[in-house]
XYZ file of C-alpha atoms in Angstrom:
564
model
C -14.270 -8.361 37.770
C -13.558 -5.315 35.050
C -16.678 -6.967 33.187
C -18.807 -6.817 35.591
C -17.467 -3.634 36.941
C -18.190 -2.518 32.999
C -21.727 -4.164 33.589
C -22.754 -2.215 36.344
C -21.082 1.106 35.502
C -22.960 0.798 32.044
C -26.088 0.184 33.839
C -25.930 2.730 35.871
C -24.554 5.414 33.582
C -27.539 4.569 31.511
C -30.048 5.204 33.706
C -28.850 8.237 34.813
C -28.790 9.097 30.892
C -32.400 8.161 30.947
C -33.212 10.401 33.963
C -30.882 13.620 33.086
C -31.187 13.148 29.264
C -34.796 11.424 28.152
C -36.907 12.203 31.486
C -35.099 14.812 32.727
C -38.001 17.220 31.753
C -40.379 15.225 33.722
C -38.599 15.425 36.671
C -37.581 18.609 36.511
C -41.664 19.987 36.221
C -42.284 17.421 39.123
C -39.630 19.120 41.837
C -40.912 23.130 40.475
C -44.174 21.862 41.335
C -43.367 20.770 44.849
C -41.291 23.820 45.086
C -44.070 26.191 44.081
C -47.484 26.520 44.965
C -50.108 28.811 42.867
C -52.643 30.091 45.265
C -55.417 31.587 42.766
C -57.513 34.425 43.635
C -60.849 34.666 42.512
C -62.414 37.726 41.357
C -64.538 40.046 43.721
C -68.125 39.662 42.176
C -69.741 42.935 40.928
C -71.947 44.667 43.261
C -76.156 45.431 42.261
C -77.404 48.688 42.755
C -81.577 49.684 42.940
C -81.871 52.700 40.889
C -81.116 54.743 43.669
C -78.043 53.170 44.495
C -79.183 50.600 47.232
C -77.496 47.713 47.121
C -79.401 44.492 46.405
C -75.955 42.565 46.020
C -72.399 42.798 47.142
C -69.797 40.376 48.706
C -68.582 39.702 52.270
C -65.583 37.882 53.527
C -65.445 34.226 54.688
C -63.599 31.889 54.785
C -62.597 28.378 52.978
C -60.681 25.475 52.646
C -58.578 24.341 50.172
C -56.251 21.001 48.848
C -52.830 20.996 47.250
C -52.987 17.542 46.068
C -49.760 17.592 44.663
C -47.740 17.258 47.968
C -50.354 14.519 49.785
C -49.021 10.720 49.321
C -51.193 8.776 47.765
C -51.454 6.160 50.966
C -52.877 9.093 52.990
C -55.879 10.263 50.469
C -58.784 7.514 52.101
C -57.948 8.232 55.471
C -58.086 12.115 54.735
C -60.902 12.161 53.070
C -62.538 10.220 55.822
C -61.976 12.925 58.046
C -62.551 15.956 55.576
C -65.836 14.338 55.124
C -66.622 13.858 58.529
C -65.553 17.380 59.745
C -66.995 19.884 56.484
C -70.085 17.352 56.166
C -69.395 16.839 52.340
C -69.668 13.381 51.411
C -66.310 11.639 50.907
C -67.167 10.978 46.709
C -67.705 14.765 46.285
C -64.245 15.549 47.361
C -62.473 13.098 45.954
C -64.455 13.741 42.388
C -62.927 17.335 42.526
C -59.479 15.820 43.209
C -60.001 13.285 40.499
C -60.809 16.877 38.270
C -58.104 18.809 38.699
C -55.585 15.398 38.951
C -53.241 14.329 41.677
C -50.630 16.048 40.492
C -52.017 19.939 40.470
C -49.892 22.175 41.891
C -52.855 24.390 42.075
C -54.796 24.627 44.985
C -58.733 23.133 44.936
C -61.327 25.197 47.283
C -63.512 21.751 48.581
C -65.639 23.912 50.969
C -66.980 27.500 51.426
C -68.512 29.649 54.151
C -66.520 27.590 56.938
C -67.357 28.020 60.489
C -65.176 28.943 63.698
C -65.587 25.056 64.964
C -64.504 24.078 61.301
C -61.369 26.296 60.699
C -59.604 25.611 64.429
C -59.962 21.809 63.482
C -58.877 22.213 59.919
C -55.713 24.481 61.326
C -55.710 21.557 63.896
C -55.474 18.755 61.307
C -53.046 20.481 58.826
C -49.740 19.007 60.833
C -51.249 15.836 59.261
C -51.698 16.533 55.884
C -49.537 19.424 54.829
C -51.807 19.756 51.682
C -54.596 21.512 53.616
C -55.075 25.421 53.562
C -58.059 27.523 55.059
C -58.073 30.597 53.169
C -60.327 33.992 53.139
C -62.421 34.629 49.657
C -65.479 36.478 48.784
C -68.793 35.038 48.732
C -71.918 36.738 47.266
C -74.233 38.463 50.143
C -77.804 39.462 50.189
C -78.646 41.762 52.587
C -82.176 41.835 51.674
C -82.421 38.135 52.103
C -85.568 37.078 50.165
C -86.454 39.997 48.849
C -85.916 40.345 45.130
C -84.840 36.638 44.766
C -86.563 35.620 41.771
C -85.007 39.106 40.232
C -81.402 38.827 41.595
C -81.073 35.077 41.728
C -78.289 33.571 43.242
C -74.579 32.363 42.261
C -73.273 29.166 42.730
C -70.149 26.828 41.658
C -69.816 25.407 38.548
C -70.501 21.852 37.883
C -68.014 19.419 36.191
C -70.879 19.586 33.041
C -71.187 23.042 33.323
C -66.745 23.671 33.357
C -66.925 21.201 30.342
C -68.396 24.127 28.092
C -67.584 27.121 29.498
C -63.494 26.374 29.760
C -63.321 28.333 26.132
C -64.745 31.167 27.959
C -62.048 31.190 30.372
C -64.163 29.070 33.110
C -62.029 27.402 35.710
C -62.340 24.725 38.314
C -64.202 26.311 41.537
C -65.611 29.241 39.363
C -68.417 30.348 40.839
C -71.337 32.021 38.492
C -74.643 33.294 38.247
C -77.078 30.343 38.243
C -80.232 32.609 38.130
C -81.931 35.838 37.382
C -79.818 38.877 37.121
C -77.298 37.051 38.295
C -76.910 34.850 35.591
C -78.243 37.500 32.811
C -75.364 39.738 33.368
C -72.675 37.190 34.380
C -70.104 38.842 32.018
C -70.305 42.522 33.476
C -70.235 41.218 37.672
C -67.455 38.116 36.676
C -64.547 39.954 37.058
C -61.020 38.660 36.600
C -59.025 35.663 38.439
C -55.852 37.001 40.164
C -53.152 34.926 42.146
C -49.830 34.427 43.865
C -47.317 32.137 42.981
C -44.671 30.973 46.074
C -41.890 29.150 46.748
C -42.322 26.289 49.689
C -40.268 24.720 51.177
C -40.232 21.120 51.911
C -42.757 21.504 54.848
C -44.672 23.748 52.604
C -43.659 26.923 54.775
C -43.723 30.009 52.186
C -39.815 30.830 51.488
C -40.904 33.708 49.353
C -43.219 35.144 46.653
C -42.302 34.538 43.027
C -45.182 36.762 41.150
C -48.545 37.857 41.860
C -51.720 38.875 39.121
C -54.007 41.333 40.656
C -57.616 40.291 39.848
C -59.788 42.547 37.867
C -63.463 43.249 40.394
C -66.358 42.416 38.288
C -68.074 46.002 37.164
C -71.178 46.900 39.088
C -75.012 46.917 37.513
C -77.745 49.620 38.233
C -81.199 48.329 38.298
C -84.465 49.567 37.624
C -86.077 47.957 40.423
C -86.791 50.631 43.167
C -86.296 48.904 46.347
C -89.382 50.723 48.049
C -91.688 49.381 45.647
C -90.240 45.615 46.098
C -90.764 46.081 49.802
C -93.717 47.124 49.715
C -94.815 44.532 46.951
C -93.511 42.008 49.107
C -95.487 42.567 51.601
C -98.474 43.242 49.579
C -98.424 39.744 48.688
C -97.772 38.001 51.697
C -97.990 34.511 52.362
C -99.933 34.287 49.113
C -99.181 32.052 46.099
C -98.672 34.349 42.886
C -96.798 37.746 41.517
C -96.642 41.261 41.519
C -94.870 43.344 39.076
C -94.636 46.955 38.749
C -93.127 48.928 35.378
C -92.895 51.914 34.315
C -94.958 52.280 31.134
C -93.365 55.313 29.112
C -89.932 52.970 28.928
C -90.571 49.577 30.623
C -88.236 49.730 33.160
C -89.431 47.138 35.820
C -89.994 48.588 39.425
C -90.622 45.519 41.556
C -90.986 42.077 40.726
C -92.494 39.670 43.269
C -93.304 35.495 43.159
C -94.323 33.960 46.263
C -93.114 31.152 47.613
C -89.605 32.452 47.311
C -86.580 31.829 49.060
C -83.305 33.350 50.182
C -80.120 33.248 48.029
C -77.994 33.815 49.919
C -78.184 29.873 50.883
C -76.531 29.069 48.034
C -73.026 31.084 49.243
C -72.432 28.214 51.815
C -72.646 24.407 52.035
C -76.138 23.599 51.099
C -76.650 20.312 53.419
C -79.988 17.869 52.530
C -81.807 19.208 55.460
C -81.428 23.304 54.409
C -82.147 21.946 51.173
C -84.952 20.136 52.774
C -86.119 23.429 54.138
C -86.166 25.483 51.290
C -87.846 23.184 48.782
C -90.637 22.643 51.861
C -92.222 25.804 50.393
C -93.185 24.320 46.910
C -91.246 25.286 43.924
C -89.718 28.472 45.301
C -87.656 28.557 42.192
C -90.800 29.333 39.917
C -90.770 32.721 38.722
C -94.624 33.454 38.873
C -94.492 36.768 37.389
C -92.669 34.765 34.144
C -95.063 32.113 34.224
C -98.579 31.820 31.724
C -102.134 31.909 33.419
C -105.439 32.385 32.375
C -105.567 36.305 32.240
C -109.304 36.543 32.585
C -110.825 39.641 32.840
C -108.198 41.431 32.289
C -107.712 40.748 28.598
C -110.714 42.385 27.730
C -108.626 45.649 27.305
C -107.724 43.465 24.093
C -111.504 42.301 23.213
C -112.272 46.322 23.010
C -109.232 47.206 20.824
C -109.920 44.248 18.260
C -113.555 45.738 18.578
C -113.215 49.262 17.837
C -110.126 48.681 15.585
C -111.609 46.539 13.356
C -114.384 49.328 12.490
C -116.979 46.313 13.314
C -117.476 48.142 16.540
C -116.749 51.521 17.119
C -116.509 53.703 20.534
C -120.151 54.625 20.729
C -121.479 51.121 19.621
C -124.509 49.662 22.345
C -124.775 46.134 22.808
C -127.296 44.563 25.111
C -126.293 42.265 27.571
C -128.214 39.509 28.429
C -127.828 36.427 31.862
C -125.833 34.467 29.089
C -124.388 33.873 25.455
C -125.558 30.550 23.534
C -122.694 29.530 21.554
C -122.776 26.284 19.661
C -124.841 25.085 22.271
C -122.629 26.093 25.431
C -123.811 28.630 27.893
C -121.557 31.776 28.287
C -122.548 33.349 31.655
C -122.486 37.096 32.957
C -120.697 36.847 36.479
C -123.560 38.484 37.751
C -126.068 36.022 36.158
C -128.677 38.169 35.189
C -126.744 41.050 32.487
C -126.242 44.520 32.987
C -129.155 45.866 30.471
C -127.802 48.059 27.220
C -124.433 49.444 27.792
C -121.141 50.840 25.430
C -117.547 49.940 25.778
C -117.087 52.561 28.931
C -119.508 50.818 31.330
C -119.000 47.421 30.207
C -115.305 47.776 31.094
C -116.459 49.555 34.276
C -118.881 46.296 34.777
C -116.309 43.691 33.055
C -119.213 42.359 31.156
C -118.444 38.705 29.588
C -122.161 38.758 27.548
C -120.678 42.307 25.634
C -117.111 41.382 25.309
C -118.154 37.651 24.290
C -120.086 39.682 21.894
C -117.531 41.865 20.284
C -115.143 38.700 19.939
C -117.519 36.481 18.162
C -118.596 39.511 15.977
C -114.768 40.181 14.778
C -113.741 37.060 14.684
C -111.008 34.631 16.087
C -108.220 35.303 13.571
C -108.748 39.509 13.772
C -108.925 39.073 18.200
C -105.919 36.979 17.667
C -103.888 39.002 15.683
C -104.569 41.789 18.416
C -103.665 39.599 21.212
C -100.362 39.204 19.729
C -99.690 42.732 18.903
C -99.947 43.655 22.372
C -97.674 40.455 23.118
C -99.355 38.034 24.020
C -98.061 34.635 22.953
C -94.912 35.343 22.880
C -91.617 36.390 25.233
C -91.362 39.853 26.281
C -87.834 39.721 26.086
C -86.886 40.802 29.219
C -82.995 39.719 30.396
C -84.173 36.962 32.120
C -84.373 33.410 30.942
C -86.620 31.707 33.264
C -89.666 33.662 31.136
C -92.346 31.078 29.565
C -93.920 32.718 26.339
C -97.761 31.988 27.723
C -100.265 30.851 24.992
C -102.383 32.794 21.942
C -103.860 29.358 20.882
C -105.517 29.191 16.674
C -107.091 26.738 14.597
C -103.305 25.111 13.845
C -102.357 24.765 17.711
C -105.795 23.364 17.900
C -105.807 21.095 15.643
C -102.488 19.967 16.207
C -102.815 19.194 20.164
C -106.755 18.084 20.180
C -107.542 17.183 16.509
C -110.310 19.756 16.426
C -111.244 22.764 14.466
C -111.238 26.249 16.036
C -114.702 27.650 16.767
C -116.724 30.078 17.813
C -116.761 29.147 21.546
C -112.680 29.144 21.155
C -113.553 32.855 20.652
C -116.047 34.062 22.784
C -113.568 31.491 25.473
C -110.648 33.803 25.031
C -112.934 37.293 24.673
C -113.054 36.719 27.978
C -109.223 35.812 29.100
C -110.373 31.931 28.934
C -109.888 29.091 27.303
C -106.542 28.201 26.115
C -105.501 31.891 26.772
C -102.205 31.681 29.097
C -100.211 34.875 30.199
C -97.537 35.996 32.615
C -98.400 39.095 35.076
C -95.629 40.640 33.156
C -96.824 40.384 29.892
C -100.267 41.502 31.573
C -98.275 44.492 32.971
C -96.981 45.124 29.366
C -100.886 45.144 28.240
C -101.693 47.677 30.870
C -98.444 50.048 29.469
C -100.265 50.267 25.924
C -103.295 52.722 27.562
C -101.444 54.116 29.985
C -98.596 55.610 27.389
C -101.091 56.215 24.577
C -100.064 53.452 22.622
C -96.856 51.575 22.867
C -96.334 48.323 23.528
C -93.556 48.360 25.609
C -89.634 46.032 26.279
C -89.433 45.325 29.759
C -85.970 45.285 31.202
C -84.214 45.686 34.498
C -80.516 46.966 33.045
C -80.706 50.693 33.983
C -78.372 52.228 31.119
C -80.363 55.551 30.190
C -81.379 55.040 26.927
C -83.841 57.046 24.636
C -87.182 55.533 25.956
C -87.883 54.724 21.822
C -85.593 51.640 22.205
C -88.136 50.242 24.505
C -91.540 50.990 22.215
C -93.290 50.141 19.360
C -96.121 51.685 18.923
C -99.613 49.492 18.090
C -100.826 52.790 15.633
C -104.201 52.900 17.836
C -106.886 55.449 16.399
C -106.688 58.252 19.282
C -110.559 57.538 19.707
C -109.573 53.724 20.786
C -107.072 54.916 23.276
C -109.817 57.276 24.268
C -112.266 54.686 24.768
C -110.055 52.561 26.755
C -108.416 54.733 29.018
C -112.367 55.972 29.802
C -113.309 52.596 30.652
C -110.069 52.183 32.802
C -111.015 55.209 35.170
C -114.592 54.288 35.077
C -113.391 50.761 36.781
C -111.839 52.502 39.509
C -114.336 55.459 39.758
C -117.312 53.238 39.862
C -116.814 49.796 39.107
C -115.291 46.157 40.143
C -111.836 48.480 41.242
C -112.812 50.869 43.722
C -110.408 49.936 46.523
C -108.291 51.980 44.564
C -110.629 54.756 44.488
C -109.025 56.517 47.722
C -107.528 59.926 48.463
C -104.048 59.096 49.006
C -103.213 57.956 45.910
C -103.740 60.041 42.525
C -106.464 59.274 39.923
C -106.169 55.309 38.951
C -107.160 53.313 36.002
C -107.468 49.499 36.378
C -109.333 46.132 35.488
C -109.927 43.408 37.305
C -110.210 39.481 36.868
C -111.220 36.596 38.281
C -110.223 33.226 36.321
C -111.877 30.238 36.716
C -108.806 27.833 37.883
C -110.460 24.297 38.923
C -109.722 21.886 40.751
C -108.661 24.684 43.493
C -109.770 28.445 43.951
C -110.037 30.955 41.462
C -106.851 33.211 40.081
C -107.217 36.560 40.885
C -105.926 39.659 38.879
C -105.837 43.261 39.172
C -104.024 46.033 36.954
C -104.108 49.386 37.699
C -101.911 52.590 35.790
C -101.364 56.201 38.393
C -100.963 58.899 38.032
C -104.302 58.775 35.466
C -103.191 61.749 33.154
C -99.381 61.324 32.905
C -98.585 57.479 34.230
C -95.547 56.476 35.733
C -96.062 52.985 37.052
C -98.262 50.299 35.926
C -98.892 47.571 38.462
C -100.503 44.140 38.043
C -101.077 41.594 41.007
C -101.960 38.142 40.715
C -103.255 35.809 43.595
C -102.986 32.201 42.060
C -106.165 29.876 43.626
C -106.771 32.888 45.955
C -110.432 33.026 45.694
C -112.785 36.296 45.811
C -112.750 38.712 42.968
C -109.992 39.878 41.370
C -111.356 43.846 42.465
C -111.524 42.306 46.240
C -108.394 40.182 46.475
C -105.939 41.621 44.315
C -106.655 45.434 44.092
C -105.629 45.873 47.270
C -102.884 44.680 46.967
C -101.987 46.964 43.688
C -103.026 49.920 45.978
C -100.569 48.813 48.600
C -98.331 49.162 46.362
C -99.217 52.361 44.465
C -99.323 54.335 47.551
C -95.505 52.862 48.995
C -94.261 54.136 45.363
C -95.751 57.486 45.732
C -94.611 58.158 49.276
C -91.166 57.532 48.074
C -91.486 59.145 44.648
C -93.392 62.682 45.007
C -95.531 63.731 42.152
């Protein structure tokens, strides 16, 4: 009997040995973590101002529901997910995947759904005497009071994804993060972020708070100023319509951008809920709302002759006071090159043709200087190229040359190439903003302007290089300009509420579907202060018919607002 009295007394003496001695580390972090509970508090998001202090984004309260998986029993997890699933509609995989993330055994607690509703929090309250792991909780979720308006500028935030966490955690990232996905949003995540805060209590064995242990006060994310003047978004918005395409609106002496439109659009503020697949349905019934039109390349037709008169006159080839004849069409390596009015305008100088937007003189002027010398000048105004504007959904567009040609089709570049892009055809792709950026260069007298939406008062040379234009080329084109809109293809624009206007027009030939329209237009004439260029995508008409009015729509909303 002693032995096995010895036996048993050694046995048990060891394991308790084992438990106090070896594992009693283990079990000690296992009983703090039922005893406390760290309720994190996310940061309040930085607000977005217009640049006179509207707000285009800012938080409101809702509430949310959260998991302590740490005090659920393993038995109980398929049976309360069943019902989680059933009652937030979020499939049963999704929250068990964020379980899975953050591990059984966190004593932190996981948000699995946002934006809950009246019906949802009375059941969840309802169903937490069942599993004592369940919280509802208030938090801030990003609000736009606007709705759609401004989406493709503001963007939208979201939560990050288990990819997404995976590289950002070295940041400071954490599980149920939420971040800007889009737009300014996403462009100036750092400054809106903010700090995480939270609360760490003692619980009892119920998981009734006994009392707090420490608390972190989050840090609010810093607020951004815009450029973007909220009466010229409206307004743009409406300009537009129901139309496909873009409007955008800068101001040329420092390339701040006023308004910024793309239709279709949508509203972000979907995004600060529980997308289900039939809003999601919804919003993607519009056809790629997410396409940033006014970032995106298109044949710039027309309008790029501004660019065909510079190489013109700056190569000496063609100075202001040349006279060209125009003629029903060019013959160019055996392809016809029609005038849109299919007969020629007679003799007429760089003033009237602009006026006219003759192809036969501009097609002229490019095959006389030359592909690599209208090149070059396409790409000092920047074309080809990013503007470099905060936003990373911009495409680069297309200044195509004998490489890229001969690269992607195998084929020499030739004198139709030319006389192709002379006119803002061909290969020629470009964004309404970089169009808008084209416009700037007359307008300011010579400066190819940065666009950008971050309103931080800078000296106005940070945003311009100048393009060292002979004064009688800036002249020249600023003459033809008013002469559009005093006589020519622009004279919606010609109209006594609004001051003196410069402009060109374009109509791009877009097949299968309708032509693109364009229309850019510079006010007030002698000392600009907004440039605006609207583009109708398979619109049809003429880009003087379809999308000048909608530039003067525009013009005279920013006016109104902003007395000369």
């Amino acid at each position: 009997m002693l032995l096995v009295s010895l036996i048993l007394l050694g046995a048990i003496g060891t394991r308790l040995a084992v438990l106090q001695l070896w594992q009693g580390h283990i079990y000690r972090d296992k009983a703090e973590n039922n005893r406390i509970r760290i309720v994190p508090k996310p940061p309040v998001r930085g607000n977005i101002f217009d640049r006179k202090g509207r707000v285009l984004a800012s938080t409101r309260l809702t509430h949310a529901a959260y998991l302590w998986p740490i005090v659920v029993k393993q038995p109980d997890w398929p049976k309360n997910l069943k019902y989680l699933s059933q009652l937030l509609s979020i499939p049963e995989e999704s929250i068990q995947s964020r379980i899975e993330q953050a591990g059984y055994n966190s004593p932190t607690l996981i948000r699995i759904a946002r934006s809950l509703n009246p019906a949802q929090i009375t059941a969840l309250e309802e169903f937490k005497t069942e599993l004592n792991g369940l919280e509802v909780d208030i938090e801030t979720v990003r609000d736009y009071p606007n709705k759609a308006m401004g989406a493709h500028v503001l963007g939208y935030t979201g939560e990050l994804n288990a990819e997404e966490l995976k590289k950002r955690q070295a940041e400071g990232y954490r599980l149920g993060d939420i971040v800007g996905k889009m737009g300014v949003e996403k462009a100036y995540e750092q400054q809106l972020r903010g700090e995480w805060g939270g609360i760490q209590l003692e619980v009892d064995g119920a998981g009734k708070v006994m009392k707090v242990l420490g608390q972190k006060v989050g840090q609010p994310g810093k607020d951004v100023t815009l450029t973007l003047d909220l009466d010229a978004q409206r307004a743009a918005e409406a300009a537009l319509g129901d139309r496909k395409g873009a409007i955008v609106a800068i101001n040329p002496q420092t390339g701040g951008v006023l308004a910024m439109v793309s239709n279709p659009s949508f509203d972000p503020n979907v995004f600060s809920s529980q997308i289900t697949p039939k809003i999601w349905k919804q919003v993607q019934s519009k056809g790629n709302p997410f396409v940033n039109r006014a970032l995106r390349g298109f044949p710039p037709a027309s309008t790029f002759k501004l660019v065909t008169a510079t190489a013109g006159m700056e190569s000496g080839k063609y100075p202001p006071n040349t006279i060209l004849n125009t003629f029903a069409y060019l013959n160019v390596g055996g392809t016809a090159f029609g005038e849109w009015n299919r007969a020629g305008f007679g003799p007429m100088g760089y003033v009237r043709a602009l006026a006219w937007s003759s192809n036969t003189f501009h097609g002229q002027i490019g095959r006389g200087v030359g592909g690599p010398t209208l090149i070059k000048w396409a790409r000092l105004y920047g074309f080809g190229k990013a503007t470099g504007i905060e936003l990373d959904e911009e495409a680069p567009g297309l200044i195509a040359d004998d490489a890229w040609k001969r690269k992607n089709y195998n084929w020499e570049w030739t004198d139709g190439d030319t006389v192709n892009m002379s006119i803002g055809q061909g290969f020629t792709q470009a964004s309404p903003l970089q169009v808008a950026v084209m416009f700037a260069v007359p307008a300011n007298g010579g400066y190819r302007v940065k666009p950008h939406f971050f309103d931080n008062n800078q000296d106005t040379n940070k945003w311009r290089t100048s393009l060292h234009l002979k004064p009688t080329t800036i002249k020249t084109l600023r003459e033809g300009l008013r002469a559009v809109v005093a006589e020519g293809t622009g004279k919606a624009l010609n109209v006594p509420n609004l001051p003196p206007v410069g402009g060109k027009s374009g109509t791009a030939e877009a097949p299968p579907g309708e032509s693109h329209t364009w229309f850019g237009g510079f006010a007030p004439f002698d000392n600009p202060t907004i440039v605006v260029v609207a583009f109708g995508e398979h619109t049809g008409g003429g880009g003087g018919s379809t999308a000048g009015p909608m530039v003067k729509q525009v013009m005279e909303a920013y006016f109104k607002n902003n007395k000369r």
